[in-house]
Amino acid sequence: MTLDRGSPVPLYFQVAQQLEAAIRAGELPPGARLENELDLAARYRLSRPTVRQAIQHLVDKGLLVRKRGVGTQVVQSQVRRPIELSSLHDDLTSDGREPRTQVLELETVPADAEAAEQLGIAAGTDVLRIRRLRLTGGEPLALMTNIVPLRLIDVTAAHLEAHGLYETFRGAGVNLRIAHQTIGARAATAAEARLLDERRGTPLLTMTRTAFDDKGIAVEFGTHVYRADRYSFSHTLVGK
């Protein structure tokens, strides 16, 4: 790192620019840990507040993250997902990422009022509830809950850890055709924060989706939450 101490550009900003360049060039890859502030300050003959300000600048830009007990790390690159009728597993795989899944729940439960309304069934009807934690790059990305009518698919936890839900639908002959989807945001609950390695109250992206097959029958009601620092939706808008 080369610093021009006679430049009108503040030293903290020079440090931040050079760290950012190293991150963009891959010299500091996702997950890489920075030295602590004291070591960085000593190495470059800077004050600790200057180093702290440089690091905070990159934290604010979403390039670094501070983790208690771990230190400061380069963040994983953000997943940008097109708004299409596809699964997160399919999108990650097609983007060259390696999704990993932990199945948290796979059980038959009575449908609550919201799920029943979305699936067009009577409240209390038995349905399959699937709750999964999706990871990529070794870090949690999304917490997904899906409600599926019984007997539509026959799956095990082991199968869902290796395959996406929509892939499973296709294998069972279910042809997804259309979906109604809502995207929003809210604060993480304590349980969500623990699973997603975030702080309680951290903003999360939310998505609810009801998907229908080619016969117009609702086959899935999903409620998902995503880490906002690692995930975004993208959509192309066309004028009339």
PDB file of C-alpha atoms in Angstrom:
ATOM      1  CA  MET A   1       0.000   0.000   0.000  1.00  0.00           C
ATOM      2  CA  THR A   2       1.423   3.370  -1.073  1.00  0.00           C
ATOM      3  CA  LEU A   3       0.230   6.500   0.727  1.00  0.00           C
ATOM      4  CA  ASP A   4       0.832  10.082  -0.368  1.00  0.00           C
ATOM      5  CA  ARG A   5       0.976  11.989   2.891  1.00  0.00           C
ATOM      6  CA  GLY A   6       1.227  15.312   1.056  1.00  0.00           C
ATOM      7  CA  SER A   7      -1.927  14.740  -0.959  1.00  0.00           C
ATOM      8  CA  PRO A   8      -5.138  16.659  -0.201  1.00  0.00           C
ATOM      9  CA  VAL A   9      -6.930  13.276  -0.334  1.00  0.00           C
ATOM     10  CA  PRO A  10      -7.463  12.147   3.277  1.00  0.00           C
ATOM     11  CA  LEU A  11      -5.292   9.236   4.362  1.00  0.00           C
ATOM     12  CA  TYR A  12      -8.279   7.140   5.409  1.00  0.00           C
ATOM     13  CA  PHE A  13      -9.722   7.481   1.889  1.00  0.00           C
ATOM     14  CA  GLN A  14      -6.403   6.499   0.282  1.00  0.00           C
ATOM     15  CA  VAL A  15      -6.342   3.376   2.462  1.00  0.00           C
ATOM     16  CA  ALA A  16      -9.977   2.588   1.634  1.00  0.00           C
ATOM     17  CA  GLN A  17      -9.391   3.043  -2.115  1.00  0.00           C
ATOM     18  CA  GLN A  18      -6.427   0.677  -2.149  1.00  0.00           C
ATOM     19  CA  LEU A  19      -8.200  -1.955  -0.074  1.00  0.00           C
ATOM     20  CA  GLU A  20     -11.203  -1.683  -2.383  1.00  0.00           C
ATOM     21  CA  ALA A  21      -8.968  -2.114  -5.437  1.00  0.00           C
ATOM     22  CA  ALA A  22      -7.475  -5.249  -3.888  1.00  0.00           C
ATOM     23  CA  ILE A  23     -10.960  -6.628  -3.218  1.00  0.00           C
ATOM     24  CA  ARG A  24     -12.182  -5.857  -6.751  1.00  0.00           C
ATOM     25  CA  ALA A  25      -9.073  -7.471  -8.247  1.00  0.00           C
ATOM     26  CA  GLY A  26      -9.506 -10.625  -6.190  1.00  0.00           C
ATOM     27  CA  GLU A  27      -6.311 -10.091  -4.233  1.00  0.00           C
ATOM     28  CA  LEU A  28      -8.501 -10.054  -1.122  1.00  0.00           C
ATOM     29  CA  PRO A  29     -11.036 -12.801  -1.941  1.00  0.00           C
ATOM     30  CA  PRO A  30     -14.426 -13.265  -0.272  1.00  0.00           C
ATOM     31  CA  GLY A  31     -13.962 -14.524   3.268  1.00  0.00           C
ATOM     32  CA  ALA A  32     -10.419 -13.124   3.592  1.00  0.00           C
ATOM     33  CA  ARG A  33      -9.709 -11.602   7.003  1.00  0.00           C
ATOM     34  CA  LEU A  34      -8.007  -8.251   7.420  1.00  0.00           C
ATOM     35  CA  GLU A  35      -5.369  -7.638  10.034  1.00  0.00           C
ATOM     36  CA  ASN A  36      -6.718  -5.942  13.123  1.00  0.00           C
ATOM     37  CA  GLU A  37      -6.738  -2.151  13.320  1.00  0.00           C
ATOM     38  CA  LEU A  38      -3.678  -1.964  15.583  1.00  0.00           C
ATOM     39  CA  ASP A  39      -1.545  -4.098  13.250  1.00  0.00           C
ATOM     40  CA  LEU A  40      -2.676  -2.171  10.165  1.00  0.00           C
ATOM     41  CA  ALA A  41      -1.983   1.136  11.869  1.00  0.00           C
ATOM     42  CA  ALA A  42       1.513   0.003  12.878  1.00  0.00           C
ATOM     43  CA  ARG A  43       2.285  -1.432   9.429  1.00  0.00           C
ATOM     44  CA  TYR A  44       1.435   1.779   7.577  1.00  0.00           C
ATOM     45  CA  ARG A  45       2.381   4.241  10.310  1.00  0.00           C
ATOM     46  CA  LEU A  46      -1.158   5.532  10.683  1.00  0.00           C
ATOM     47  CA  SER A  47      -3.326   6.358  13.653  1.00  0.00           C
ATOM     48  CA  ARG A  48      -5.873   3.764  14.693  1.00  0.00           C
ATOM     49  CA  PRO A  49      -8.817   6.173  14.102  1.00  0.00           C
ATOM     50  CA  THR A  50      -7.616   6.650  10.483  1.00  0.00           C
ATOM     51  CA  VAL A  51      -7.563   2.889   9.900  1.00  0.00           C
ATOM     52  CA  ARG A  52     -10.930   2.492  11.617  1.00  0.00           C
ATOM     53  CA  GLN A  53     -12.443   5.177   9.374  1.00  0.00           C
ATOM     54  CA  ALA A  54     -11.066   3.469   6.243  1.00  0.00           C
ATOM     55  CA  ILE A  55     -12.517   0.126   7.272  1.00  0.00           C
ATOM     56  CA  GLN A  56     -15.876   1.656   8.193  1.00  0.00           C
ATOM     57  CA  HIS A  57     -16.006   3.308   4.765  1.00  0.00           C
ATOM     58  CA  LEU A  58     -15.766  -0.130   3.145  1.00  0.00           C
ATOM     59  CA  VAL A  59     -18.221  -1.646   5.609  1.00  0.00           C
ATOM     60  CA  ASP A  60     -20.707   1.066   4.608  1.00  0.00           C
ATOM     61  CA  LYS A  61     -20.111   0.186   0.925  1.00  0.00           C
ATOM     62  CA  GLY A  62     -20.878  -3.461   1.634  1.00  0.00           C
ATOM     63  CA  LEU A  63     -17.367  -4.723   0.839  1.00  0.00           C
ATOM     64  CA  LEU A  64     -16.316  -5.600   4.385  1.00  0.00           C
ATOM     65  CA  VAL A  65     -18.186  -6.953   7.371  1.00  0.00           C
ATOM     66  CA  ARG A  66     -17.240  -6.917  11.046  1.00  0.00           C
ATOM     67  CA  LYS A  67     -17.975 -10.157  12.914  1.00  0.00           C
ATOM     68  CA  ARG A  68     -17.709 -10.496  16.648  1.00  0.00           C
ATOM     69  CA  GLY A  69     -15.030 -13.012  17.558  1.00  0.00           C
ATOM     70  CA  VAL A  70     -13.854 -13.267  13.944  1.00  0.00           C
ATOM     71  CA  GLY A  71     -12.724  -9.795  12.948  1.00  0.00           C
ATOM     72  CA  THR A  72     -13.144  -7.920   9.678  1.00  0.00           C
ATOM     73  CA  GLN A  73     -13.746 -10.003   6.561  1.00  0.00           C
ATOM     74  CA  VAL A  74     -14.276  -9.412   2.868  1.00  0.00           C
ATOM     75  CA  VAL A  75     -17.933 -10.181   2.172  1.00  0.00           C
ATOM     76  CA  GLN A  76     -19.090 -12.839  -0.215  1.00  0.00           C
ATOM     77  CA  SER A  77     -20.218 -11.422  -3.548  1.00  0.00           C
ATOM     78  CA  GLN A  78     -23.900 -10.592  -3.614  1.00  0.00           C
ATOM     79  CA  VAL A  79     -26.378 -12.911  -5.293  1.00  0.00           C
ATOM     80  CA  ARG A  80     -28.453 -10.967  -7.815  1.00  0.00           C
ATOM     81  CA  ARG A  81     -31.493 -12.986  -8.729  1.00  0.00           C
ATOM     82  CA  PRO A  82     -33.757 -12.280 -11.707  1.00  0.00           C
ATOM     83  CA  ILE A  83     -37.460 -12.175 -10.931  1.00  0.00           C
ATOM     84  CA  GLU A  84     -38.456 -15.309 -12.808  1.00  0.00           C
ATOM     85  CA  LEU A  85     -40.338 -18.513 -12.031  1.00  0.00           C
ATOM     86  CA  SER A  86     -37.236 -20.366 -10.896  1.00  0.00           C
ATOM     87  CA  SER A  87     -35.877 -21.675  -7.621  1.00  0.00           C
ATOM     88  CA  LEU A  88     -32.978 -20.268  -5.644  1.00  0.00           C
ATOM     89  CA  HIS A  89     -31.196 -23.615  -6.014  1.00  0.00           C
ATOM     90  CA  ASP A  90     -31.540 -23.449  -9.819  1.00  0.00           C
ATOM     91  CA  ASP A  91     -30.387 -19.810  -9.938  1.00  0.00           C
ATOM     92  CA  LEU A  92     -27.313 -20.434  -7.787  1.00  0.00           C
ATOM     93  CA  THR A  93     -26.357 -23.507  -9.818  1.00  0.00           C
ATOM     94  CA  SER A  94     -26.738 -21.712 -13.162  1.00  0.00           C
ATOM     95  CA  ASP A  95     -24.599 -18.850 -11.809  1.00  0.00           C
ATOM     96  CA  GLY A  96     -21.742 -21.245 -11.091  1.00  0.00           C
ATOM     97  CA  ARG A  97     -22.214 -21.177  -7.315  1.00  0.00           C
ATOM     98  CA  GLU A  98     -22.471 -24.272  -5.167  1.00  0.00           C
ATOM     99  CA  PRO A  99     -25.646 -24.213  -3.075  1.00  0.00           C
ATOM    100  CA  ARG A 100     -25.763 -26.211   0.133  1.00  0.00           C
ATOM    101  CA  THR A 101     -28.960 -26.973   2.024  1.00  0.00           C
ATOM    102  CA  GLN A 102     -29.801 -27.852   5.602  1.00  0.00           C
ATOM    103  CA  VAL A 103     -33.302 -29.248   6.053  1.00  0.00           C
ATOM    104  CA  LEU A 104     -34.648 -27.865   9.334  1.00  0.00           C
ATOM    105  CA  GLU A 105     -38.194 -29.244   9.090  1.00  0.00           C
ATOM    106  CA  LEU A 106     -39.962 -31.785   6.893  1.00  0.00           C
ATOM    107  CA  GLU A 107     -43.295 -32.695   8.400  1.00  0.00           C
ATOM    108  CA  THR A 108     -47.020 -33.011   7.867  1.00  0.00           C
ATOM    109  CA  VAL A 109     -48.954 -30.218   9.589  1.00  0.00           C
ATOM    110  CA  PRO A 110     -52.460 -28.726   9.386  1.00  0.00           C
ATOM    111  CA  ALA A 111     -52.554 -25.729   7.056  1.00  0.00           C
ATOM    112  CA  ASP A 112     -52.990 -22.397   8.820  1.00  0.00           C
ATOM    113  CA  ALA A 113     -55.428 -19.810   7.487  1.00  0.00           C
ATOM    114  CA  GLU A 114     -52.893 -17.997   5.279  1.00  0.00           C
ATOM    115  CA  ALA A 115     -51.480 -21.135   3.653  1.00  0.00           C
ATOM    116  CA  ALA A 116     -54.964 -22.568   3.158  1.00  0.00           C
ATOM    117  CA  GLU A 117     -56.143 -19.396   1.411  1.00  0.00           C
ATOM    118  CA  GLN A 118     -53.103 -19.313  -0.866  1.00  0.00           C
ATOM    119  CA  LEU A 119     -53.375 -23.008  -1.779  1.00  0.00           C
ATOM    120  CA  GLY A 120     -57.154 -22.934  -2.186  1.00  0.00           C
ATOM    121  CA  ILE A 121     -57.812 -25.593   0.470  1.00  0.00           C
ATOM    122  CA  ALA A 122     -59.701 -25.704   3.751  1.00  0.00           C
ATOM    123  CA  ALA A 123     -57.886 -24.496   6.850  1.00  0.00           C
ATOM    124  CA  GLY A 124     -56.677 -27.446   8.892  1.00  0.00           C
ATOM    125  CA  THR A 125     -56.087 -29.639   5.837  1.00  0.00           C
ATOM    126  CA  ASP A 126     -52.873 -31.623   6.177  1.00  0.00           C
ATOM    127  CA  VAL A 127     -49.999 -30.235   4.107  1.00  0.00           C
ATOM    128  CA  LEU A 128     -46.273 -30.822   3.842  1.00  0.00           C
ATOM    129  CA  ARG A 129     -44.164 -28.115   5.490  1.00  0.00           C
ATOM    130  CA  ILE A 130     -40.552 -27.824   4.353  1.00  0.00           C
ATOM    131  CA  ARG A 131     -38.169 -25.458   6.116  1.00  0.00           C
ATOM    132  CA  ARG A 132     -34.615 -25.142   4.820  1.00  0.00           C
ATOM    133  CA  LEU A 133     -31.510 -23.062   5.304  1.00  0.00           C
ATOM    134  CA  ARG A 134     -29.754 -22.344   1.994  1.00  0.00           C
ATOM    135  CA  LEU A 135     -26.030 -21.585   2.046  1.00  0.00           C
ATOM    136  CA  THR A 136     -23.482 -20.627  -0.582  1.00  0.00           C
ATOM    137  CA  GLY A 137     -19.796 -19.903  -0.261  1.00  0.00           C
ATOM    138  CA  GLY A 138     -19.920 -21.445   3.197  1.00  0.00           C
ATOM    139  CA  GLU A 139     -22.257 -18.735   4.521  1.00  0.00           C
ATOM    140  CA  PRO A 140     -26.028 -18.742   5.107  1.00  0.00           C
ATOM    141  CA  LEU A 141     -28.005 -16.871   2.472  1.00  0.00           C
ATOM    142  CA  ALA A 142     -31.710 -17.634   2.892  1.00  0.00           C
ATOM    143  CA  LEU A 143     -34.226 -19.226   5.226  1.00  0.00           C
ATOM    144  CA  MET A 144     -37.059 -20.781   3.251  1.00  0.00           C
ATOM    145  CA  THR A 145     -40.414 -22.203   4.322  1.00  0.00           C
ATOM    146  CA  ASN A 146     -42.577 -23.922   1.717  1.00  0.00           C
ATOM    147  CA  ILE A 147     -46.052 -25.384   2.128  1.00  0.00           C
ATOM    148  CA  VAL A 148     -46.952 -28.086  -0.403  1.00  0.00           C
ATOM    149  CA  PRO A 149     -50.171 -30.112  -0.786  1.00  0.00           C
ATOM    150  CA  LEU A 150     -49.813 -33.706   0.396  1.00  0.00           C
ATOM    151  CA  ARG A 151     -49.120 -36.474  -2.120  1.00  0.00           C
ATOM    152  CA  LEU A 152     -47.890 -33.996  -4.711  1.00  0.00           C
ATOM    153  CA  ILE A 153     -44.272 -35.026  -4.163  1.00  0.00           C
ATOM    154  CA  ASP A 154     -42.641 -37.783  -2.146  1.00  0.00           C
ATOM    155  CA  VAL A 155     -39.359 -36.516  -0.702  1.00  0.00           C
ATOM    156  CA  THR A 156     -36.885 -37.129   2.085  1.00  0.00           C
ATOM    157  CA  ALA A 157     -34.624 -34.676   3.873  1.00  0.00           C
ATOM    158  CA  ALA A 158     -31.619 -36.261   2.150  1.00  0.00           C
ATOM    159  CA  HIS A 159     -33.192 -35.616  -1.258  1.00  0.00           C
ATOM    160  CA  LEU A 160     -33.907 -31.972  -0.452  1.00  0.00           C
ATOM    161  CA  GLU A 161     -30.353 -31.448   0.749  1.00  0.00           C
ATOM    162  CA  ALA A 162     -29.123 -32.464  -2.704  1.00  0.00           C
ATOM    163  CA  HIS A 163     -31.881 -31.108  -4.957  1.00  0.00           C
ATOM    164  CA  GLY A 164     -33.973 -27.967  -5.299  1.00  0.00           C
ATOM    165  CA  LEU A 165     -37.715 -27.998  -4.685  1.00  0.00           C
ATOM    166  CA  TYR A 166     -38.594 -26.968  -8.228  1.00  0.00           C
ATOM    167  CA  GLU A 167     -36.256 -29.631  -9.580  1.00  0.00           C
ATOM    168  CA  THR A 168     -38.188 -32.090  -7.412  1.00  0.00           C
ATOM    169  CA  PHE A 169     -41.480 -30.813  -8.820  1.00  0.00           C
ATOM    170  CA  ARG A 170     -40.226 -31.309 -12.375  1.00  0.00           C
ATOM    171  CA  GLY A 171     -39.101 -34.829 -11.542  1.00  0.00           C
ATOM    172  CA  ALA A 172     -42.594 -35.608 -10.243  1.00  0.00           C
ATOM    173  CA  GLY A 173     -44.199 -34.336 -13.464  1.00  0.00           C
ATOM    174  CA  VAL A 174     -45.421 -31.050 -11.977  1.00  0.00           C
ATOM    175  CA  ASN A 175     -45.168 -28.315 -14.612  1.00  0.00           C
ATOM    176  CA  LEU A 176     -44.921 -24.893 -12.996  1.00  0.00           C
ATOM    177  CA  ARG A 177     -46.516 -22.237 -15.132  1.00  0.00           C
ATOM    178  CA  ILE A 178     -47.247 -19.044 -13.176  1.00  0.00           C
ATOM    179  CA  ALA A 179     -46.714 -17.527  -9.719  1.00  0.00           C
ATOM    180  CA  HIS A 180     -47.872 -14.565  -7.668  1.00  0.00           C
ATOM    181  CA  GLN A 181     -44.973 -13.042  -5.754  1.00  0.00           C
ATOM    182  CA  THR A 182     -44.503 -10.215  -3.258  1.00  0.00           C
ATOM    183  CA  ILE A 183     -41.125  -8.779  -2.227  1.00  0.00           C
ATOM    184  CA  GLY A 184     -40.597  -6.750   0.922  1.00  0.00           C
ATOM    185  CA  ALA A 185     -38.346  -6.241   3.927  1.00  0.00           C
ATOM    186  CA  ARG A 186     -38.479  -6.507   7.707  1.00  0.00           C
ATOM    187  CA  ALA A 187     -36.253  -6.882  10.743  1.00  0.00           C
ATOM    188  CA  ALA A 188     -34.783 -10.276  11.587  1.00  0.00           C
ATOM    189  CA  THR A 189     -36.221 -12.128  14.550  1.00  0.00           C
ATOM    190  CA  ALA A 190     -33.851 -13.623  17.113  1.00  0.00           C
ATOM    191  CA  ALA A 191     -34.288 -17.115  15.609  1.00  0.00           C
ATOM    192  CA  GLU A 192     -33.735 -15.906  12.043  1.00  0.00           C
ATOM    193  CA  ALA A 193     -30.692 -13.881  13.063  1.00  0.00           C
ATOM    194  CA  ARG A 194     -29.140 -16.934  14.717  1.00  0.00           C
ATOM    195  CA  LEU A 195     -29.624 -19.120  11.631  1.00  0.00           C
ATOM    196  CA  LEU A 196     -28.508 -16.442   9.152  1.00  0.00           C
ATOM    197  CA  ASP A 197     -25.504 -15.325  11.219  1.00  0.00           C
ATOM    198  CA  GLU A 198     -26.895 -11.814  11.576  1.00  0.00           C
ATOM    199  CA  ARG A 199     -27.814  -9.547  14.468  1.00  0.00           C
ATOM    200  CA  ARG A 200     -31.381  -9.476  15.725  1.00  0.00           C
ATOM    201  CA  GLY A 201     -33.214  -6.604  14.033  1.00  0.00           C
ATOM    202  CA  THR A 202     -30.953  -6.580  10.963  1.00  0.00           C
ATOM    203  CA  PRO A 203     -33.015  -5.793   7.826  1.00  0.00           C
ATOM    204  CA  LEU A 204     -33.839  -8.861   5.746  1.00  0.00           C
ATOM    205  CA  LEU A 205     -35.369  -9.123   2.289  1.00  0.00           C
ATOM    206  CA  THR A 206     -38.621 -11.083   2.227  1.00  0.00           C
ATOM    207  CA  MET A 207     -40.419 -12.909  -0.528  1.00  0.00           C
ATOM    208  CA  THR A 208     -43.755 -14.723  -0.556  1.00  0.00           C
ATOM    209  CA  ARG A 209     -44.775 -16.742  -3.577  1.00  0.00           C
ATOM    210  CA  THR A 210     -47.709 -18.913  -4.593  1.00  0.00           C
ATOM    211  CA  ALA A 211     -46.907 -21.063  -7.619  1.00  0.00           C
ATOM    212  CA  PHE A 212     -49.418 -22.755  -9.926  1.00  0.00           C
ATOM    213  CA  ASP A 213     -49.064 -25.642 -12.361  1.00  0.00           C
ATOM    214  CA  ASP A 214     -50.213 -25.750 -15.978  1.00  0.00           C
ATOM    215  CA  LYS A 215     -53.712 -26.750 -14.833  1.00  0.00           C
ATOM    216  CA  GLY A 216     -54.028 -23.630 -12.668  1.00  0.00           C
ATOM    217  CA  ILE A 217     -53.737 -25.559  -9.390  1.00  0.00           C
ATOM    218  CA  ALA A 218     -51.695 -24.042  -6.561  1.00  0.00           C
ATOM    219  CA  VAL A 219     -48.788 -26.374  -5.826  1.00  0.00           C
ATOM    220  CA  GLU A 220     -46.652 -24.358  -3.431  1.00  0.00           C
ATOM    221  CA  PHE A 221     -46.838 -21.446  -0.998  1.00  0.00           C
ATOM    222  CA  GLY A 222     -43.430 -20.138   0.016  1.00  0.00           C
ATOM    223  CA  THR A 223     -42.279 -17.561   2.552  1.00  0.00           C
ATOM    224  CA  HIS A 224     -38.566 -16.803   2.367  1.00  0.00           C
ATOM    225  CA  VAL A 225     -36.166 -14.372   4.052  1.00  0.00           C
ATOM    226  CA  TYR A 226     -32.762 -13.402   2.637  1.00  0.00           C
ATOM    227  CA  ARG A 227     -29.674 -11.660   3.953  1.00  0.00           C
ATOM    228  CA  ALA A 228     -29.856  -8.190   2.445  1.00  0.00           C
ATOM    229  CA  ASP A 229     -26.064  -7.819   2.362  1.00  0.00           C
ATOM    230  CA  ARG A 230     -25.715 -10.852   0.103  1.00  0.00           C
ATOM    231  CA  TYR A 231     -28.885 -10.931  -1.929  1.00  0.00           C
ATOM    232  CA  SER A 232     -30.952  -8.747  -4.246  1.00  0.00           C
ATOM    233  CA  PHE A 233     -33.682  -9.148  -6.846  1.00  0.00           C
ATOM    234  CA  SER A 234     -33.278  -7.730 -10.348  1.00  0.00           C
ATOM    235  CA  HIS A 235     -35.937  -7.027 -12.949  1.00  0.00           C
ATOM    236  CA  THR A 236     -36.000  -5.408 -16.378  1.00  0.00           C
ATOM    237  CA  LEU A 237     -38.771  -2.867 -16.903  1.00  0.00           C
ATOM    238  CA  VAL A 238     -40.067  -2.023 -20.347  1.00  0.00           C
ATOM    239  CA  GLY A 239     -42.014   1.141 -21.127  1.00  0.00           C
ATOM    240  CA  LYS A 240     -45.304   1.073 -22.994  1.00  0.00           C
TER     241      LYS A 240
END
